[in-house]
Amino acid sequence: MNIENSKVHMDIAHLQFLFKQMLRIRRFEEKCAELYTQEKIRGFLHLYIGEEAVAVGVMQALKAEDAVFAHLPRTWSCLSPRFKYG
């Protein structure tokens, strides 16, 4: 792959979509932190605050046949419409 010729072009609507996804994850994580400090969430809480762009970027790069494995459960994965549980 020639990196020089692999420019990414995004329109405003797509950038707004990505920002909204990052903001959604941030707000979710902030709520989790709030509930944890109120002792409504027990055990350990590994927050993803500050890493939202990583999650959103990875989700955009995935293909239908790709699999995702993580060493910790990530709250952002449950917010993605790409993941189906059941």
PDB file of N, CA, C and O in Angstrom:
ATOM      1  N   MET A   1       0.833  -1.171   0.000  1.00  0.00           N
ATOM      2  CA  MET A   1       0.000   0.000   0.000  1.00  0.00           C
ATOM      3  C   MET A   1       0.883   1.242   0.000  1.00  0.00           C
ATOM      4  O   MET A   1       1.782   1.371   0.812  1.00  0.00           O
ATOM      5  N   ASN A   2       0.605   2.139  -0.879  1.00  0.00           N
ATOM      6  CA  ASN A   2       1.342   3.377  -0.965  1.00  0.00           C
ATOM      7  C   ASN A   2       0.702   4.398  -0.025  1.00  0.00           C
ATOM      8  O   ASN A   2      -0.385   4.883  -0.275  1.00  0.00           O
ATOM      9  N   ILE A   3       1.385   4.727   1.051  1.00  0.00           N
ATOM     10  CA  ILE A   3       0.831   5.615   2.067  1.00  0.00           C
ATOM     11  C   ILE A   3       0.599   7.019   1.515  1.00  0.00           C
ATOM     12  O   ILE A   3      -0.362   7.678   1.862  1.00  0.00           O
ATOM     13  N   GLU A   4       1.449   7.471   0.628  1.00  0.00           N
ATOM     14  CA  GLU A   4       1.312   8.817   0.084  1.00  0.00           C
ATOM     15  C   GLU A   4       0.011   8.987  -0.686  1.00  0.00           C
ATOM     16  O   GLU A   4      -0.536  10.078  -0.745  1.00  0.00           O
ATOM     17  N   ASN A   5      -0.493   7.926  -1.285  1.00  0.00           N
ATOM     18  CA  ASN A   5      -1.715   8.003  -2.084  1.00  0.00           C
ATOM     19  C   ASN A   5      -2.960   7.564  -1.330  1.00  0.00           C
ATOM     20  O   ASN A   5      -4.009   7.403  -1.919  1.00  0.00           O
ATOM     21  N   SER A   6      -2.857   7.345  -0.040  1.00  0.00           N
ATOM     22  CA  SER A   6      -3.998   6.852   0.730  1.00  0.00           C
ATOM     23  C   SER A   6      -4.586   7.950   1.616  1.00  0.00           C
ATOM     24  O   SER A   6      -4.710   7.795   2.810  1.00  0.00           O
ATOM     25  N   LYS A   7      -4.941   9.058   1.006  1.00  0.00           N
ATOM     26  CA  LYS A   7      -5.538  10.166   1.749  1.00  0.00           C
ATOM     27  C   LYS A   7      -6.985   9.845   2.097  1.00  0.00           C
ATOM     28  O   LYS A   7      -7.696   9.233   1.319  1.00  0.00           O
ATOM     29  N   VAL A   8      -7.388  10.278   3.269  1.00  0.00           N
ATOM     30  CA  VAL A   8      -8.755  10.062   3.724  1.00  0.00           C
ATOM     31  C   VAL A   8      -9.545  11.347   3.492  1.00  0.00           C
ATOM     32  O   VAL A   8      -9.099  12.428   3.849  1.00  0.00           O
ATOM     33  N   HIS A   9     -10.694  11.211   2.881  1.00  0.00           N
ATOM     34  CA  HIS A   9     -11.566  12.352   2.641  1.00  0.00           C
ATOM     35  C   HIS A   9     -12.851  12.152   3.432  1.00  0.00           C
ATOM     36  O   HIS A   9     -13.514  11.145   3.279  1.00  0.00           O
ATOM     37  N   MET A  10     -13.176  13.129   4.262  1.00  0.00           N
ATOM     38  CA  MET A  10     -14.396  13.051   5.066  1.00  0.00           C
ATOM     39  C   MET A  10     -15.184  14.338   4.894  1.00  0.00           C
ATOM     40  O   MET A  10     -14.601  15.418   4.859  1.00  0.00           O
ATOM     41  N   ASP A  11     -16.483  14.199   4.851  1.00  0.00           N
ATOM     42  CA  ASP A  11     -17.316  15.394   4.776  1.00  0.00           C
ATOM     43  C   ASP A  11     -17.734  15.812   6.190  1.00  0.00           C
ATOM     44  O   ASP A  11     -17.525  15.099   7.162  1.00  0.00           O
ATOM     45  N   ILE A  12     -18.329  16.974   6.280  1.00  0.00           N
ATOM     46  CA  ILE A  12     -18.733  17.538   7.573  1.00  0.00           C
ATOM     47  C   ILE A  12     -19.709  16.618   8.305  1.00  0.00           C
ATOM     48  O   ILE A  12     -19.600  16.419   9.510  1.00  0.00           O
ATOM     49  N   ALA A  13     -20.652  16.039   7.580  1.00  0.00           N
ATOM     50  CA  ALA A  13     -21.646  15.158   8.218  1.00  0.00           C
ATOM     51  C   ALA A  13     -20.972  13.957   8.879  1.00  0.00           C
ATOM     52  O   ALA A  13     -21.340  13.568   9.990  1.00  0.00           O
ATOM     53  N   HIS A  14     -19.978  13.380   8.217  1.00  0.00           N
ATOM     54  CA  HIS A  14     -19.293  12.221   8.788  1.00  0.00           C
ATOM     55  C   HIS A  14     -18.465  12.631  10.009  1.00  0.00           C
ATOM     56  O   HIS A  14     -18.428  11.919  11.011  1.00  0.00           O
ATOM     57  N   LEU A  15     -17.815  13.786   9.930  1.00  0.00           N
ATOM     58  CA  LEU A  15     -17.047  14.273  11.072  1.00  0.00           C
ATOM     59  C   LEU A  15     -17.956  14.548  12.270  1.00  0.00           C
ATOM     60  O   LEU A  15     -17.596  14.252  13.406  1.00  0.00           O
ATOM     61  N   GLN A  16     -19.133  15.089  12.007  1.00  0.00           N
ATOM     62  CA  GLN A  16     -20.097  15.324  13.086  1.00  0.00           C
ATOM     63  C   GLN A  16     -20.559  14.004  13.689  1.00  0.00           C
ATOM     64  O   GLN A  16     -20.721  13.895  14.908  1.00  0.00           O
ATOM     65  N   PHE A  17     -20.772  12.999  12.855  1.00  0.00           N
ATOM     66  CA  PHE A  17     -21.148  11.665  13.330  1.00  0.00           C
ATOM     67  C   PHE A  17     -20.065  11.102  14.256  1.00  0.00           C
ATOM     68  O   PHE A  17     -20.365  10.600  15.344  1.00  0.00           O
ATOM     69  N   LEU A  18     -18.803  11.205  13.844  1.00  0.00           N
ATOM     70  CA  LEU A  18     -17.701  10.700  14.656  1.00  0.00           C
ATOM     71  C   LEU A  18     -17.617  11.444  15.988  1.00  0.00           C
ATOM     72  O   LEU A  18     -17.431  10.828  17.044  1.00  0.00           O
ATOM     73  N   PHE A  19     -17.779  12.768  15.933  1.00  0.00           N
ATOM     74  CA  PHE A  19     -17.740  13.560  17.164  1.00  0.00           C
ATOM     75  C   PHE A  19     -18.870  13.163  18.109  1.00  0.00           C
ATOM     76  O   PHE A  19     -18.661  13.018  19.316  1.00  0.00           O
ATOM     77  N   LYS A  20     -20.065  12.962  17.572  1.00  0.00           N
ATOM     78  CA  LYS A  20     -21.205  12.567  18.404  1.00  0.00           C
ATOM     79  C   LYS A  20     -20.963  11.214  19.057  1.00  0.00           C
ATOM     80  O   LYS A  20     -21.345  10.995  20.211  1.00  0.00           O
ATOM     81  N   GLN A  21     -20.326  10.296  18.327  1.00  0.00           N
ATOM     82  CA  GLN A  21     -19.998   8.991  18.899  1.00  0.00           C
ATOM     83  C   GLN A  21     -19.006   9.140  20.049  1.00  0.00           C
ATOM     84  O   GLN A  21     -19.156   8.518  21.102  1.00  0.00           O
ATOM     85  N   MET A  22     -17.985   9.977  19.858  1.00  0.00           N
ATOM     86  CA  MET A  22     -17.005  10.206  20.924  1.00  0.00           C
ATOM     87  C   MET A  22     -17.656  10.864  22.132  1.00  0.00           C
ATOM     88  O   MET A  22     -17.386  10.478  23.278  1.00  0.00           O
ATOM     89  N   LEU A  23     -18.521  11.824  21.880  1.00  0.00           N
ATOM     90  CA  LEU A  23     -19.212  12.513  22.970  1.00  0.00           C
ATOM     91  C   LEU A  23     -20.139  11.561  23.721  1.00  0.00           C
ATOM     92  O   LEU A  23     -20.226  11.611  24.948  1.00  0.00           O
ATOM     93  N   ARG A  24     -20.802  10.678  22.992  1.00  0.00           N
ATOM     94  CA  ARG A  24     -21.692   9.692  23.622  1.00  0.00           C
ATOM     95  C   ARG A  24     -20.906   8.783  24.565  1.00  0.00           C
ATOM     96  O   ARG A  24     -21.329   8.508  25.691  1.00  0.00           O
ATOM     97  N   ILE A  25     -19.749   8.325  24.118  1.00  0.00           N
ATOM     98  CA  ILE A  25     -18.909   7.476  24.962  1.00  0.00           C
ATOM     99  C   ILE A  25     -18.442   8.255  26.192  1.00  0.00           C
ATOM    100  O   ILE A  25     -18.484   7.751  27.315  1.00  0.00           O
ATOM    101  N   ARG A  26     -18.013   9.508  25.991  1.00  0.00           N
ATOM    102  CA  ARG A  26     -17.531  10.332  27.116  1.00  0.00           C
ATOM    103  C   ARG A  26     -18.615  10.522  28.159  1.00  0.00           C
ATOM    104  O   ARG A  26     -18.393  10.377  29.350  1.00  0.00           O
ATOM    105  N   ARG A  27     -19.825  10.855  27.716  1.00  0.00           N
ATOM    106  CA  ARG A  27     -20.930  11.078  28.662  1.00  0.00           C
ATOM    107  C   ARG A  27     -21.270   9.792  29.410  1.00  0.00           C
ATOM    108  O   ARG A  27     -21.567   9.817  30.602  1.00  0.00           O
ATOM    109  N   PHE A  28     -21.232   8.673  28.709  1.00  0.00           N
ATOM    110  CA  PHE A  28     -21.490   7.381  29.338  1.00  0.00           C
ATOM    111  C   PHE A  28     -20.440   7.097  30.408  1.00  0.00           C
ATOM    112  O   PHE A  28     -20.772   6.693  31.535  1.00  0.00           O
ATOM    113  N   GLU A  29     -19.177   7.320  30.087  1.00  0.00           N
ATOM    114  CA  GLU A  29     -18.092   7.082  31.037  1.00  0.00           C
ATOM    115  C   GLU A  29     -18.194   8.017  32.242  1.00  0.00           C
ATOM    116  O   GLU A  29     -17.940   7.608  33.376  1.00  0.00           O
ATOM    117  N   GLU A  30     -18.546   9.268  31.997  1.00  0.00           N
ATOM    118  CA  GLU A  30     -18.711  10.209  33.099  1.00  0.00           C
ATOM    119  C   GLU A  30     -19.837   9.780  34.035  1.00  0.00           C
ATOM    120  O   GLU A  30     -19.724   9.897  35.257  1.00  0.00           O
ATOM    121  N   LYS A  31     -20.912   9.281  33.466  1.00  0.00           N
ATOM    122  CA  LYS A  31     -22.024   8.787  34.286  1.00  0.00           C
ATOM    123  C   LYS A  31     -21.591   7.562  35.093  1.00  0.00           C
ATOM    124  O   LYS A  31     -21.941   7.432  36.268  1.00  0.00           O
ATOM    125  N   CYS A  32     -20.814   6.693  34.469  1.00  0.00           N
ATOM    126  CA  CYS A  32     -20.295   5.529  35.192  1.00  0.00           C
ATOM    127  C   CYS A  32     -19.425   5.965  36.362  1.00  0.00           C
ATOM    128  O   CYS A  32     -19.526   5.416  37.462  1.00  0.00           O
ATOM    129  N   ALA A  33     -18.574   6.962  36.147  1.00  0.00           N
ATOM    130  CA  ALA A  33     -17.716   7.466  37.218  1.00  0.00           C
ATOM    131  C   ALA A  33     -18.555   8.050  38.347  1.00  0.00           C
ATOM    132  O   ALA A  33     -18.255   7.832  39.532  1.00  0.00           O
ATOM    133  N   GLU A  34     -19.596   8.775  37.986  1.00  0.00           N
ATOM    134  CA  GLU A  34     -20.490   9.356  38.989  1.00  0.00           C
ATOM    135  C   GLU A  34     -21.159   8.266  39.827  1.00  0.00           C
ATOM    136  O   GLU A  34     -21.191   8.334  41.057  1.00  0.00           O
ATOM    137  N   LEU A  35     -21.674   7.251  39.154  1.00  0.00           N
ATOM    138  CA  LEU A  35     -22.342   6.153  39.860  1.00  0.00           C
ATOM    139  C   LEU A  35     -21.359   5.358  40.714  1.00  0.00           C
ATOM    140  O   LEU A  35     -21.713   4.882  41.795  1.00  0.00           O
ATOM    141  N   TYR A  36     -20.122   5.242  40.241  1.00  0.00           N
ATOM    142  CA  TYR A  36     -19.102   4.523  41.005  1.00  0.00           C
ATOM    143  C   TYR A  36     -18.779   5.268  42.299  1.00  0.00           C
ATOM    144  O   TYR A  36     -18.656   4.653  43.354  1.00  0.00           O
ATOM    145  N   THR A  37     -18.653   6.589  42.219  1.00  0.00           N
ATOM    146  CA  THR A  37     -18.347   7.364  43.426  1.00  0.00           C
ATOM    147  C   THR A  37     -19.515   7.368  44.408  1.00  0.00           C
ATOM    148  O   THR A  37     -19.315   7.561  45.603  1.00  0.00           O
ATOM    149  N   GLN A  38     -20.728   7.145  43.899  1.00  0.00           N
ATOM    150  CA  GLN A  38     -21.905   7.037  44.765  1.00  0.00           C
ATOM    151  C   GLN A  38     -22.091   5.596  45.270  1.00  0.00           C
ATOM    152  O   GLN A  38     -23.089   5.291  45.909  1.00  0.00           O
ATOM    153  N   GLU A  39     -21.145   4.733  44.938  1.00  0.00           N
ATOM    154  CA  GLU A  39     -21.153   3.314  45.313  1.00  0.00           C
ATOM    155  C   GLU A  39     -22.360   2.562  44.749  1.00  0.00           C
ATOM    156  O   GLU A  39     -22.839   1.593  45.346  1.00  0.00           O
ATOM    157  N   LYS A  40     -22.850   3.007  43.605  1.00  0.00           N
ATOM    158  CA  LYS A  40     -23.931   2.296  42.926  1.00  0.00           C
ATOM    159  C   LYS A  40     -23.378   1.288  41.923  1.00  0.00           C
ATOM    160  O   LYS A  40     -24.102   0.446  41.424  1.00  0.00           O
ATOM    161  N   ILE A  41     -22.094   1.400  41.613  1.00  0.00           N
ATOM    162  CA  ILE A  41     -21.369   0.410  40.827  1.00  0.00           C
ATOM    163  C   ILE A  41     -20.303  -0.143  41.742  1.00  0.00           C
ATOM    164  O   ILE A  41     -19.516   0.606  42.317  1.00  0.00           O
ATOM    165  N   ARG A  42     -20.261  -1.450  41.883  1.00  0.00           N
ATOM    166  CA  ARG A  42     -19.323  -2.068  42.816  1.00  0.00           C
ATOM    167  C   ARG A  42     -18.177  -2.709  42.069  1.00  0.00           C
ATOM    168  O   ARG A  42     -18.253  -2.955  40.882  1.00  0.00           O
ATOM    169  N   GLY A  43     -17.126  -2.985  42.782  1.00  0.00           N
ATOM    170  CA  GLY A  43     -15.965  -3.637  42.185  1.00  0.00           C
ATOM    171  C   GLY A  43     -15.028  -2.613  41.566  1.00  0.00           C
ATOM    172  O   GLY A  43     -14.924  -1.488  42.031  1.00  0.00           O
ATOM    173  N   PHE A  44     -14.343  -3.029  40.503  1.00  0.00           N
ATOM    174  CA  PHE A  44     -13.396  -2.146  39.828  1.00  0.00           C
ATOM    175  C   PHE A  44     -14.064  -1.499  38.626  1.00  0.00           C
ATOM    176  O   PHE A  44     -14.880  -2.112  37.945  1.00  0.00           O
ATOM    177  N   LEU A  45     -13.686  -0.272  38.357  1.00  0.00           N
ATOM    178  CA  LEU A  45     -14.204   0.443  37.203  1.00  0.00           C
ATOM    179  C   LEU A  45     -13.024   0.989  36.420  1.00  0.00           C
ATOM    180  O   LEU A  45     -12.257   1.808  36.922  1.00  0.00           O
ATOM    181  N   HIS A  46     -12.851   0.513  35.205  1.00  0.00           N
ATOM    182  CA  HIS A  46     -11.767   0.953  34.334  1.00  0.00           C
ATOM    183  C   HIS A  46     -12.368   1.915  33.308  1.00  0.00           C
ATOM    184  O   HIS A  46     -13.002   1.491  32.356  1.00  0.00           O
ATOM    185  N   LEU A  47     -12.170   3.201  33.538  1.00  0.00           N
ATOM    186  CA  LEU A  47     -12.761   4.204  32.660  1.00  0.00           C
ATOM    187  C   LEU A  47     -11.953   4.371  31.372  1.00  0.00           C
ATOM    188  O   LEU A  47     -10.760   4.114  31.333  1.00  0.00           O
ATOM    189  N   TYR A  48     -12.640   4.825  30.351  1.00  0.00           N
ATOM    190  CA  TYR A  48     -12.063   5.003  29.020  1.00  0.00           C
ATOM    191  C   TYR A  48     -11.983   6.485  28.664  1.00  0.00           C
ATOM    192  O   TYR A  48     -11.799   6.855  27.514  1.00  0.00           O
ATOM    193  N   ILE A  49     -12.127   7.347  29.649  1.00  0.00           N
ATOM    194  CA  ILE A  49     -12.117   8.791  29.416  1.00  0.00           C
ATOM    195  C   ILE A  49     -10.760   9.206  28.845  1.00  0.00           C
ATOM    196  O   ILE A  49      -9.720   8.857  29.381  1.00  0.00           O
ATOM    197  N   GLY A  50     -10.814   9.946  27.741  1.00  0.00           N
ATOM    198  CA  GLY A  50      -9.608  10.392  27.058  1.00  0.00           C
ATOM    199  C   GLY A  50      -9.188   9.498  25.913  1.00  0.00           C
ATOM    200  O   GLY A  50      -8.265   9.823  25.178  1.00  0.00           O
ATOM    201  N   GLU A  51      -9.853   8.384  25.749  1.00  0.00           N
ATOM    202  CA  GLU A  51      -9.496   7.431  24.693  1.00  0.00           C
ATOM    203  C   GLU A  51     -10.655   7.190  23.726  1.00  0.00           C
ATOM    204  O   GLU A  51     -10.635   6.236  22.947  1.00  0.00           O
ATOM    205  N   GLU A  52     -11.632   8.070  23.738  1.00  0.00           N
ATOM    206  CA  GLU A  52     -12.826   7.892  22.919  1.00  0.00           C
ATOM    207  C   GLU A  52     -12.509   7.834  21.431  1.00  0.00           C
ATOM    208  O   GLU A  52     -13.123   7.080  20.683  1.00  0.00           O
ATOM    209  N   ALA A  53     -11.547   8.641  20.988  1.00  0.00           N
ATOM    210  CA  ALA A  53     -11.192   8.675  19.566  1.00  0.00           C
ATOM    211  C   ALA A  53     -10.650   7.332  19.096  1.00  0.00           C
ATOM    212  O   ALA A  53     -10.872   6.929  17.952  1.00  0.00           O
ATOM    213  N   VAL A  54      -9.971   6.620  19.992  1.00  0.00           N
ATOM    214  CA  VAL A  54      -9.448   5.297  19.647  1.00  0.00           C
ATOM    215  C   VAL A  54     -10.612   4.348  19.349  1.00  0.00           C
ATOM    216  O   VAL A  54     -10.639   3.670  18.322  1.00  0.00           O
ATOM    217  N   ALA A  55     -11.584   4.333  20.233  1.00  0.00           N
ATOM    218  CA  ALA A  55     -12.734   3.450  20.062  1.00  0.00           C
ATOM    219  C   ALA A  55     -13.497   3.771  18.786  1.00  0.00           C
ATOM    220  O   ALA A  55     -13.816   2.885  17.992  1.00  0.00           O
ATOM    221  N   VAL A  56     -13.769   5.043  18.566  1.00  0.00           N
ATOM    222  CA  VAL A  56     -14.536   5.447  17.391  1.00  0.00           C
ATOM    223  C   VAL A  56     -13.750   5.160  16.115  1.00  0.00           C
ATOM    224  O   VAL A  56     -14.299   4.658  15.136  1.00  0.00           O
ATOM    225  N   GLY A  57     -12.455   5.441  16.133  1.00  0.00           N
ATOM    226  CA  GLY A  57     -11.627   5.173  14.960  1.00  0.00           C
ATOM    227  C   GLY A  57     -11.536   3.697  14.627  1.00  0.00           C
ATOM    228  O   GLY A  57     -11.628   3.306  13.460  1.00  0.00           O
ATOM    229  N   VAL A  58     -11.379   2.876  15.650  1.00  0.00           N
ATOM    230  CA  VAL A  58     -11.314   1.430  15.426  1.00  0.00           C
ATOM    231  C   VAL A  58     -12.624   0.920  14.840  1.00  0.00           C
ATOM    232  O   VAL A  58     -12.630   0.140  13.887  1.00  0.00           O
ATOM    233  N   MET A  59     -13.730   1.377  15.386  1.00  0.00           N
ATOM    234  CA  MET A  59     -15.027   0.917  14.902  1.00  0.00           C
ATOM    235  C   MET A  59     -15.244   1.305  13.437  1.00  0.00           C
ATOM    236  O   MET A  59     -15.849   0.555  12.680  1.00  0.00           O
ATOM    237  N   GLN A  60     -14.721   2.451  13.035  1.00  0.00           N
ATOM    238  CA  GLN A  60     -14.862   2.890  11.645  1.00  0.00           C
ATOM    239  C   GLN A  60     -14.007   2.050  10.705  1.00  0.00           C
ATOM    240  O   GLN A  60     -14.351   1.878   9.541  1.00  0.00           O
ATOM    241  N   ALA A  61     -12.891   1.559  11.199  1.00  0.00           N
ATOM    242  CA  ALA A  61     -11.963   0.808  10.361  1.00  0.00           C
ATOM    243  C   ALA A  61     -12.328  -0.671  10.233  1.00  0.00           C
ATOM    244  O   ALA A  61     -11.838  -1.343   9.331  1.00  0.00           O
ATOM    245  N   LEU A  62     -13.192  -1.175  11.104  1.00  0.00           N
ATOM    246  CA  LEU A  62     -13.535  -2.594  11.080  1.00  0.00           C
ATOM    247  C   LEU A  62     -14.342  -2.961   9.842  1.00  0.00           C
ATOM    248  O   LEU A  62     -15.151  -2.181   9.352  1.00  0.00           O
ATOM    249  N   LYS A  63     -14.087  -4.164   9.380  1.00  0.00           N
ATOM    250  CA  LYS A  63     -14.883  -4.743   8.297  1.00  0.00           C
ATOM    251  C   LYS A  63     -15.853  -5.734   8.921  1.00  0.00           C
ATOM    252  O   LYS A  63     -15.702  -6.137  10.071  1.00  0.00           O
ATOM    253  N   ALA A  64     -16.842  -6.162   8.160  1.00  0.00           N
ATOM    254  CA  ALA A  64     -17.868  -7.083   8.671  1.00  0.00           C
ATOM    255  C   ALA A  64     -17.257  -8.379   9.198  1.00  0.00           C
ATOM    256  O   ALA A  64     -17.744  -8.954  10.168  1.00  0.00           O
ATOM    257  N   GLU A  65     -16.185  -8.844   8.596  1.00  0.00           N
ATOM    258  CA  GLU A  65     -15.597 -10.126   8.995  1.00  0.00           C
ATOM    259  C   GLU A  65     -14.580  -9.995  10.133  1.00  0.00           C
ATOM    260  O   GLU A  65     -14.058 -10.998  10.620  1.00  0.00           O
ATOM    261  N   ASP A  66     -14.296  -8.791  10.582  1.00  0.00           N
ATOM    262  CA  ASP A  66     -13.334  -8.582  11.662  1.00  0.00           C
ATOM    263  C   ASP A  66     -13.927  -8.951  13.019  1.00  0.00           C
ATOM    264  O   ASP A  66     -15.129  -8.835  13.241  1.00  0.00           O
ATOM    265  N   ALA A  67     -13.064  -9.384  13.913  1.00  0.00           N
ATOM    266  CA  ALA A  67     -13.455  -9.703  15.287  1.00  0.00           C
ATOM    267  C   ALA A  67     -12.710  -8.762  16.231  1.00  0.00           C
ATOM    268  O   ALA A  67     -11.607  -8.315  15.933  1.00  0.00           O
ATOM    269  N   VAL A  68     -13.320  -8.473  17.362  1.00  0.00           N
ATOM    270  CA  VAL A  68     -12.705  -7.597  18.354  1.00  0.00           C
ATOM    271  C   VAL A  68     -12.552  -8.379  19.650  1.00  0.00           C
ATOM    272  O   VAL A  68     -13.502  -8.977  20.139  1.00  0.00           O
ATOM    273  N   PHE A  69     -11.345  -8.353  20.190  1.00  0.00           N
ATOM    274  CA  PHE A  69     -11.063  -8.978  21.477  1.00  0.00           C
ATOM    275  C   PHE A  69     -10.420  -7.934  22.372  1.00  0.00           C
ATOM    276  O   PHE A  69      -9.585  -7.168  21.924  1.00  0.00           O
ATOM    277  N   ALA A  70     -10.812  -7.903  23.626  1.00  0.00           N
ATOM    278  CA  ALA A  70     -10.237  -6.955  24.573  1.00  0.00           C
ATOM    279  C   ALA A  70      -9.930  -7.678  25.878  1.00  0.00           C
ATOM    280  O   ALA A  70     -10.624  -8.621  26.246  1.00  0.00           O
ATOM    281  N   HIS A  71      -8.894  -7.229  26.557  1.00  0.00           N
ATOM    282  CA  HIS A  71      -8.544  -7.866  27.829  1.00  0.00           C
ATOM    283  C   HIS A  71      -9.421  -7.353  28.963  1.00  0.00           C
ATOM    284  O   HIS A  71      -9.493  -7.963  30.009  1.00  0.00           O
ATOM    285  N   LEU A  72     -10.085  -6.250  28.768  1.00  0.00           N
ATOM    286  CA  LEU A  72     -11.035  -5.729  29.747  1.00  0.00           C
ATOM    287  C   LEU A  72     -12.345  -5.438  29.031  1.00  0.00           C
ATOM    288  O   LEU A  72     -12.343  -5.020  27.884  1.00  0.00           O
ATOM    289  N   PRO A  73     -13.470  -5.648  29.693  1.00  0.00           N
ATOM    290  CA  PRO A  73     -14.723  -5.251  29.062  1.00  0.00           C
ATOM    291  C   PRO A  73     -14.741  -3.742  28.884  1.00  0.00           C
ATOM    292  O   PRO A  73     -14.440  -3.006  29.818  1.00  0.00           O
ATOM    293  N   ARG A  74     -15.021  -3.285  27.725  1.00  0.00           N
ATOM    294  CA  ARG A  74     -15.056  -1.855  27.448  1.00  0.00           C
ATOM    295  C   ARG A  74     -16.496  -1.404  27.290  1.00  0.00           C
ATOM    296  O   ARG A  74     -17.263  -1.977  26.535  1.00  0.00           O
ATOM    297  N   THR A  75     -16.840  -0.377  28.026  1.00  0.00           N
ATOM    298  CA  THR A  75     -18.214   0.117  27.992  1.00  0.00           C
ATOM    299  C   THR A  75     -18.593   0.631  26.614  1.00  0.00           C
ATOM    300  O   THR A  75     -19.732   0.531  26.207  1.00  0.00           O
ATOM    301  N   TRP A  76     -17.629   1.169  25.859  1.00  0.00           N
ATOM    302  CA  TRP A  76     -17.960   1.719  24.548  1.00  0.00           C
ATOM    303  C   TRP A  76     -18.455   0.661  23.588  1.00  0.00           C
ATOM    304  O   TRP A  76     -19.215   0.959  22.683  1.00  0.00           O
ATOM    305  N   SER A  77     -18.029  -0.580  23.790  1.00  0.00           N
ATOM    306  CA  SER A  77     -18.443  -1.616  22.843  1.00  0.00           C
ATOM    307  C   SER A  77     -19.943  -1.871  22.909  1.00  0.00           C
ATOM    308  O   SER A  77     -20.565  -2.207  21.902  1.00  0.00           O
ATOM    309  N   CYS A  78     -20.546  -1.679  24.067  1.00  0.00           N
ATOM    310  CA  CYS A  78     -21.988  -1.897  24.176  1.00  0.00           C
ATOM    311  C   CYS A  78     -22.774  -0.750  23.550  1.00  0.00           C
ATOM    312  O   CYS A  78     -23.957  -0.877  23.290  1.00  0.00           O
ATOM    313  N   LEU A  79     -22.120   0.380  23.285  1.00  0.00           N
ATOM    314  CA  LEU A  79     -22.791   1.516  22.674  1.00  0.00           C
ATOM    315  C   LEU A  79     -22.743   1.464  21.149  1.00  0.00           C
ATOM    316  O   LEU A  79     -23.396   2.242  20.491  1.00  0.00           O
ATOM    317  N   SER A  80     -21.973   0.563  20.620  1.00  0.00           N
ATOM    318  CA  SER A  80     -21.810   0.498  19.167  1.00  0.00           C
ATOM    319  C   SER A  80     -22.938  -0.304  18.526  1.00  0.00           C
ATOM    320  O   SER A  80     -23.227  -1.414  18.941  1.00  0.00           O
ATOM    321  N   PRO A  81     -23.537   0.242  17.469  1.00  0.00           N
ATOM    322  CA  PRO A  81     -24.576  -0.507  16.766  1.00  0.00           C
ATOM    323  C   PRO A  81     -24.023  -1.709  16.000  1.00  0.00           C
ATOM    324  O   PRO A  81     -24.767  -2.576  15.576  1.00  0.00           O
ATOM    325  N   ARG A  82     -22.695  -1.770  15.844  1.00  0.00           N
ATOM    326  CA  ARG A  82     -22.077  -2.886  15.105  1.00  0.00           C
ATOM    327  C   ARG A  82     -22.096  -4.184  15.896  1.00  0.00           C
ATOM    328  O   ARG A  82     -22.018  -5.257  15.320  1.00  0.00           O
ATOM    329  N   PHE A  83     -22.144  -4.094  17.225  1.00  0.00           N
ATOM    330  CA  PHE A  83     -22.090  -5.289  18.043  1.00  0.00           C
ATOM    331  C   PHE A  83     -23.481  -5.787  18.372  1.00  0.00           C
ATOM    332  O   PHE A  83     -24.350  -5.029  18.798  1.00  0.00           O
ATOM    333  N   LYS A  84     -23.677  -7.063  18.199  1.00  0.00           N
ATOM    334  CA  LYS A  84     -24.937  -7.709  18.532  1.00  0.00           C
ATOM    335  C   LYS A  84     -24.673  -8.731  19.625  1.00  0.00           C
ATOM    336  O   LYS A  84     -23.745  -9.521  19.540  1.00  0.00           O
ATOM    337  N   TYR A  85     -25.465  -8.691  20.649  1.00  0.00           N
ATOM    338  CA  TYR A  85     -25.322  -9.638  21.753  1.00  0.00           C
ATOM    339  C   TYR A  85     -26.542 -10.547  21.785  1.00  0.00           C
ATOM    340  O   TYR A  85     -27.622 -10.157  21.418  1.00  0.00           O
ATOM    341  N   GLY A  86     -26.315 -11.753  22.266  1.00  0.00           N
ATOM    342  CA  GLY A  86     -27.471 -12.616  22.403  1.00  0.00           C
ATOM    343  C   GLY A  86     -27.144 -14.054  22.269  1.00  0.00           C
ATOM    344  O   GLY A  86     -26.130 -14.529  22.003  1.00  0.00           O
TER     345      GLY A  86
END
